[in-house]
Short mmCIF file of C-alpha atoms in Angstrom, two decimals:
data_model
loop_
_atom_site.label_atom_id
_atom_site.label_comp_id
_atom_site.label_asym_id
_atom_site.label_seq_id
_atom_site.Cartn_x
_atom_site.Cartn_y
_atom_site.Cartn_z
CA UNK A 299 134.14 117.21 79.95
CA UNK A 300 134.92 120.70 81.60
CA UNK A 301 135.76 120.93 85.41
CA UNK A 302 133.15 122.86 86.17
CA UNK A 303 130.71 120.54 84.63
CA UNK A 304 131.61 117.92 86.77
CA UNK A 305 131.37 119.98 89.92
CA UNK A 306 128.02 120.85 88.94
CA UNK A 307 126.97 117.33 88.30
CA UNK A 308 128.45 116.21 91.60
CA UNK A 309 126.69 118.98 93.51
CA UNK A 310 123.41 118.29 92.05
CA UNK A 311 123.77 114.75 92.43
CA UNK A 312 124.92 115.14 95.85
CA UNK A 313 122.08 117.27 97.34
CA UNK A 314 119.77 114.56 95.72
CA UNK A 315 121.18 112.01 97.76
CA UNK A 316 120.95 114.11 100.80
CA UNK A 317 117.11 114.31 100.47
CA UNK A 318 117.05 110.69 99.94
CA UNK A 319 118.95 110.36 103.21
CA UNK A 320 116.54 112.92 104.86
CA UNK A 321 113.34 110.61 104.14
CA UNK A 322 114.72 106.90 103.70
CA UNK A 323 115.49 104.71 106.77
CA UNK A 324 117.85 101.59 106.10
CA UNK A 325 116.33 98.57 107.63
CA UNK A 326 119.09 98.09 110.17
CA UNK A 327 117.60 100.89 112.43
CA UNK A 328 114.21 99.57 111.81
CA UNK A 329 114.73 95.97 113.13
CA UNK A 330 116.23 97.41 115.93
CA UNK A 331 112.54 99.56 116.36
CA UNK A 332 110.79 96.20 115.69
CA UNK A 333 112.72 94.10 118.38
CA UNK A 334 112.16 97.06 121.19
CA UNK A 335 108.48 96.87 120.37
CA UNK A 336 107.70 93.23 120.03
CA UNK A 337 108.07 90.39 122.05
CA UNK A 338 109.13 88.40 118.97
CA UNK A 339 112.63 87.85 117.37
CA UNK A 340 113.90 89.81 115.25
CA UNK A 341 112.85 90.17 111.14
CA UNK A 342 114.93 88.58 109.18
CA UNK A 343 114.64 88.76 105.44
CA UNK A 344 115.22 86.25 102.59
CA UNK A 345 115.17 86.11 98.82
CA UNK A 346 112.51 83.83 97.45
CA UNK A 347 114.14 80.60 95.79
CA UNK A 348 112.74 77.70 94.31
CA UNK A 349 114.27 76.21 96.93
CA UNK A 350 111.23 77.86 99.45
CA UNK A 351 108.68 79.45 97.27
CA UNK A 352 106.03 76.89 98.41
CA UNK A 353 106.28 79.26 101.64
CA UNK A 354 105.31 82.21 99.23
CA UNK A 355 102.21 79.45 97.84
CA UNK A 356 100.87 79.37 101.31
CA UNK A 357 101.34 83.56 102.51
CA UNK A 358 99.01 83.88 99.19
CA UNK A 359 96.83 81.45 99.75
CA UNK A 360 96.46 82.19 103.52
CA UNK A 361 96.31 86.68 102.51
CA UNK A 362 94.66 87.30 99.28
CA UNK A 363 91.12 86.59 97.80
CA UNK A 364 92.60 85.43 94.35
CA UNK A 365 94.71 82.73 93.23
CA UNK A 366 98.00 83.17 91.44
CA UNK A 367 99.16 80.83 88.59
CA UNK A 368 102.45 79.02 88.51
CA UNK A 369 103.71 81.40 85.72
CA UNK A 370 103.78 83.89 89.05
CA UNK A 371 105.92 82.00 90.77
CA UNK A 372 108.17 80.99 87.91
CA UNK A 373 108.43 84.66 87.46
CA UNK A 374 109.74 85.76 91.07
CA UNK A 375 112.06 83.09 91.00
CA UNK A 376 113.55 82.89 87.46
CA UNK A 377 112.67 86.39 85.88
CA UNK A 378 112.45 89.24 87.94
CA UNK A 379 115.32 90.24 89.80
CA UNK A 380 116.01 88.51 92.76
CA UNK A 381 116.57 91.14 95.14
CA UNK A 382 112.99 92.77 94.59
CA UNK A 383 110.91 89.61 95.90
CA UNK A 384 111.89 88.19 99.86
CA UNK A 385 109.88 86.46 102.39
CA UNK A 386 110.04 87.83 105.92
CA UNK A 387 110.53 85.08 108.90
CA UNK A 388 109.95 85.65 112.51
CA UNK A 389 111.38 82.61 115.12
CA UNK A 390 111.85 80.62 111.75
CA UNK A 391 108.61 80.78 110.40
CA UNK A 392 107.49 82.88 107.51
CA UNK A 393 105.23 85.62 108.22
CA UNK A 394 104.88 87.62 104.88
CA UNK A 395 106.39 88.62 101.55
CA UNK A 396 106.62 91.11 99.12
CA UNK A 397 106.81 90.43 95.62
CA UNK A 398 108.13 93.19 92.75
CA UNK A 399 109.29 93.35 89.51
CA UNK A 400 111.22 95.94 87.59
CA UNK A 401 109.49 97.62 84.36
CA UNK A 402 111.25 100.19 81.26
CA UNK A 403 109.16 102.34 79.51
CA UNK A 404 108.78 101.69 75.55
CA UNK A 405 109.05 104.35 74.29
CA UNK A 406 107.50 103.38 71.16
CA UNK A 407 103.93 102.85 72.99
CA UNK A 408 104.70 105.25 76.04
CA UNK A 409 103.83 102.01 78.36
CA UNK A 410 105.89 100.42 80.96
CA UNK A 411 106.76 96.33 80.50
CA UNK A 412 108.57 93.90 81.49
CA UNK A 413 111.89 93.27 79.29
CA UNK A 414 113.33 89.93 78.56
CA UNK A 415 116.62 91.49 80.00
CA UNK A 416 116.87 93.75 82.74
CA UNK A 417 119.28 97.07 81.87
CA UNK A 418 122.71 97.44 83.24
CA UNK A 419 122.35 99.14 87.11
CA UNK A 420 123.65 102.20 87.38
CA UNK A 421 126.44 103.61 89.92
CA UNK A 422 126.03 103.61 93.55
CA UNK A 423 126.26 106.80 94.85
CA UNK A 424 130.50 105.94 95.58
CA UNK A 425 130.90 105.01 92.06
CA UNK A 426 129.04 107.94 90.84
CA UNK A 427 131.74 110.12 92.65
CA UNK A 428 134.46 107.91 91.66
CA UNK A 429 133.23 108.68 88.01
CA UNK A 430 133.26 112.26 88.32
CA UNK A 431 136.10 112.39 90.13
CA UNK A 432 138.10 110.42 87.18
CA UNK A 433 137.23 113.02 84.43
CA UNK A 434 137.82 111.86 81.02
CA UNK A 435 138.68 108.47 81.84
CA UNK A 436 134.59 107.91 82.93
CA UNK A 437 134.88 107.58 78.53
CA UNK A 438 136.11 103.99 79.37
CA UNK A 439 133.37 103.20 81.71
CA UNK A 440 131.17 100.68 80.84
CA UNK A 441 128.63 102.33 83.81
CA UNK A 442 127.69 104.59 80.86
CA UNK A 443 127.34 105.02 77.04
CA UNK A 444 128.50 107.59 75.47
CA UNK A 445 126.62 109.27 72.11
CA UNK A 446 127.93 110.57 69.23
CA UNK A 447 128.99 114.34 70.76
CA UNK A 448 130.71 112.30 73.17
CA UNK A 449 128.43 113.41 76.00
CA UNK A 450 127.55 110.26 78.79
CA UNK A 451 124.29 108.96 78.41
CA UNK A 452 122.39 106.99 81.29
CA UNK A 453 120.50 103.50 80.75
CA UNK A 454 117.01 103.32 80.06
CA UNK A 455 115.11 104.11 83.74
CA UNK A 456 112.07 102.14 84.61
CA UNK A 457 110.17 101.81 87.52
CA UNK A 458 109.67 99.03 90.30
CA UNK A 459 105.99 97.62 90.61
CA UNK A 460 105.24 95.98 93.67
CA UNK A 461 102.89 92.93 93.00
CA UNK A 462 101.66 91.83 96.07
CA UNK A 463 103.05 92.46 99.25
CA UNK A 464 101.06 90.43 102.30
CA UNK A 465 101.43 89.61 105.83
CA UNK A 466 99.80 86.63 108.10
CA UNK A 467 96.45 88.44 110.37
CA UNK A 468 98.21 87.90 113.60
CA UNK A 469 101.76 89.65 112.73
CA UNK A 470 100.39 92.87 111.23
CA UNK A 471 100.92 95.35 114.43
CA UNK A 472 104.82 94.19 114.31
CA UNK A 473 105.99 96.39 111.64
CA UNK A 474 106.64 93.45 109.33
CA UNK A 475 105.24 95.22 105.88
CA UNK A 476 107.47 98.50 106.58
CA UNK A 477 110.48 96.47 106.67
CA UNK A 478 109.90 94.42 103.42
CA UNK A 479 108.41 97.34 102.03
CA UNK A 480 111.85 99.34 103.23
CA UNK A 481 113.67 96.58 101.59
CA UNK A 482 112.67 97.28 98.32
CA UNK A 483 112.96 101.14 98.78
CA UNK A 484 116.42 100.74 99.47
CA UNK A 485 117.72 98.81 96.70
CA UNK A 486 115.89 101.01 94.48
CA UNK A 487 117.49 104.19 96.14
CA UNK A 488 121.42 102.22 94.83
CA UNK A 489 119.95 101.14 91.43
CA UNK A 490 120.02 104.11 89.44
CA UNK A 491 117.90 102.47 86.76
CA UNK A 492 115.19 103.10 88.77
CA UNK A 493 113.39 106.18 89.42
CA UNK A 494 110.24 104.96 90.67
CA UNK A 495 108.13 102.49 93.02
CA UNK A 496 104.36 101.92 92.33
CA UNK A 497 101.76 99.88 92.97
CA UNK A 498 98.02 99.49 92.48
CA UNK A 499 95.35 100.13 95.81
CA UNK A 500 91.49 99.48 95.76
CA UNK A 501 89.88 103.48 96.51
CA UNK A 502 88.45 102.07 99.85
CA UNK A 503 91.44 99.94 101.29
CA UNK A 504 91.91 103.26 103.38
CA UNK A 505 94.55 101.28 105.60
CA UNK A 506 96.81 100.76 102.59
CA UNK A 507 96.70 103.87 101.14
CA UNK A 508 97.55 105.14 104.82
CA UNK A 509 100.11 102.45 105.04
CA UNK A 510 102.07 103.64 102.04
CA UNK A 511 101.38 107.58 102.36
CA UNK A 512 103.51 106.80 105.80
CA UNK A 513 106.47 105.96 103.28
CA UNK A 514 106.56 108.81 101.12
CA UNK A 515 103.81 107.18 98.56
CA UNK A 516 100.99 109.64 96.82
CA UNK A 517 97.97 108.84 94.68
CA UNK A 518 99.12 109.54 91.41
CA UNK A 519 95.90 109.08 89.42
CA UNK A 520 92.43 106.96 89.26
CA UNK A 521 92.39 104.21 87.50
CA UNK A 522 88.81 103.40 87.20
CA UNK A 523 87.71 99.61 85.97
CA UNK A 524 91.35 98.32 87.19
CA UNK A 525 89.58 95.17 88.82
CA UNK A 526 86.82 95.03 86.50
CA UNK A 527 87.83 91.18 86.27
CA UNK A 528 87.69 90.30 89.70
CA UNK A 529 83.95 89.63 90.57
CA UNK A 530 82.82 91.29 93.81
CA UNK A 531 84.80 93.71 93.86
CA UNK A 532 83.18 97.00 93.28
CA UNK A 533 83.67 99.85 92.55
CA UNK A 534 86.17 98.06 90.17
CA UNK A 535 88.77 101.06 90.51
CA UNK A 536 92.27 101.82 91.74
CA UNK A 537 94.47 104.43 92.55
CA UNK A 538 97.56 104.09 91.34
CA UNK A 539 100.33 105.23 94.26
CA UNK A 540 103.86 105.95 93.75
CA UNK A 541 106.91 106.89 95.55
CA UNK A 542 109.53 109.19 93.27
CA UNK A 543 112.77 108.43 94.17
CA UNK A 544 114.90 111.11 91.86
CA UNK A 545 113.58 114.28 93.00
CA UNK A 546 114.86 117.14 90.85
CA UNK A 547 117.99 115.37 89.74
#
């Protein structure tokens, strides 16, 4: 690979990470926000074991209408990656969650799913330099393949879908949804397999949609009969919001 191809890749891939810079906060500066605003201790977040998912049971149980199965649970713990799923606790106790789980596209079917095996991350943003920086010898890197013309070739992207995310009644005014929902952004910002969050939102849970517009989410489309199964809840659609995080890269 030419000199001048790597520059160009670095550039590119640098001014991309200076617009993610621009518009993502780390969660360091935001529990600091929290701690000046509350009279409470500060946030701490915790991946969801099996070890404490009965916690998770009960944050369900206490937040949403609907009940979720044990294959849910199994899920967060065993299947989906660990870091996308935490609980958030306040003095101890646990005061909400947020549940995700990481999706490629088949591109058979043009649908996202959930794969038995999650692809290989891709580079931090340090590596990524690193890479470029080594030239020809990024041909031993296992960080990518390379294809017959000898040209690299990223892993498969997907997209993050956030599953439920839910905080206790009395602990909603202390900023503890932006910081699990912050979380998530941020390990999706390093995992270059990733090039997308998204999530589902009822059209008239106008405090949601608010919630996430705040964090760089936009209705994507309409997804009309989305909760045609859940009786009572009408009209049975959803927009579909989602947060790109590769912006012309």
């Amino acid at each position: 690979m030419s000199e001048d191809v790597l520059n160009n890749l670095q550039n590119t891939k640098n001014q991309s990470w200076n617009k993610y810079n621009d518009i993502i906060t780390k969660p360091s500066s935001r529990v600091i926000n929290m701690q000046q605003n509350s009279v409470h201790n500060q946030i701490i977040c915790q991946p969801i074991t099996s070890e404490n998912v009965h916690s998770l049971r009960k944050i369900n149980q206490s937040v949403f209408p609907v009940s979720y199965n044990e294959k849910f649970y199994y899920d967060v713990c065993e299947t989906h990656p660990r870091e996308l799923s935490s609980m958030a606790y306040m003095s101890g106790h646990v005061v909400g969650a947020i549940c995700c789980r990481k999706e490629v596209l088949d591109s058979e079917n043009f649908q996202y799913i959930t794969p038995k095996s999650y692809p290989q991350h891709r580079p931090s943003q340090q590596q990524y330099q690193q890479l470029l920086q080594n030239g020809n010898s990024a041909k031993d890197s296992n960080l990518y393949n390379l294809n017959q013309n000898n040209f690299l070739i990223p892993p498969p992207v997907g997209r993050v879908y956030i599953m439920t995310i839910g905080v206790l009644d009395q602990f909603r005014r202390h900023k503890v949804g932006s910081i699990l929902l912050q979380q998530i952004i941020n390990q999706c910002v390093d995992d270059y397999t990733v090039d997308k969050i998204c999530l589902h939102v009822h059209v008239r849970n106008e405090g949601a949609i608010i919630f996430y517009q705040r964090h760089g989410f936009r209705i994507e489309t309409l997804v009309e009969g989305y909760y045609r199964r859940n009786k009572g809840v009408e009209p049975p659609n959803a927009y579909l919001l989602q947060l790109d995080l590769r912006i012309n890269i």
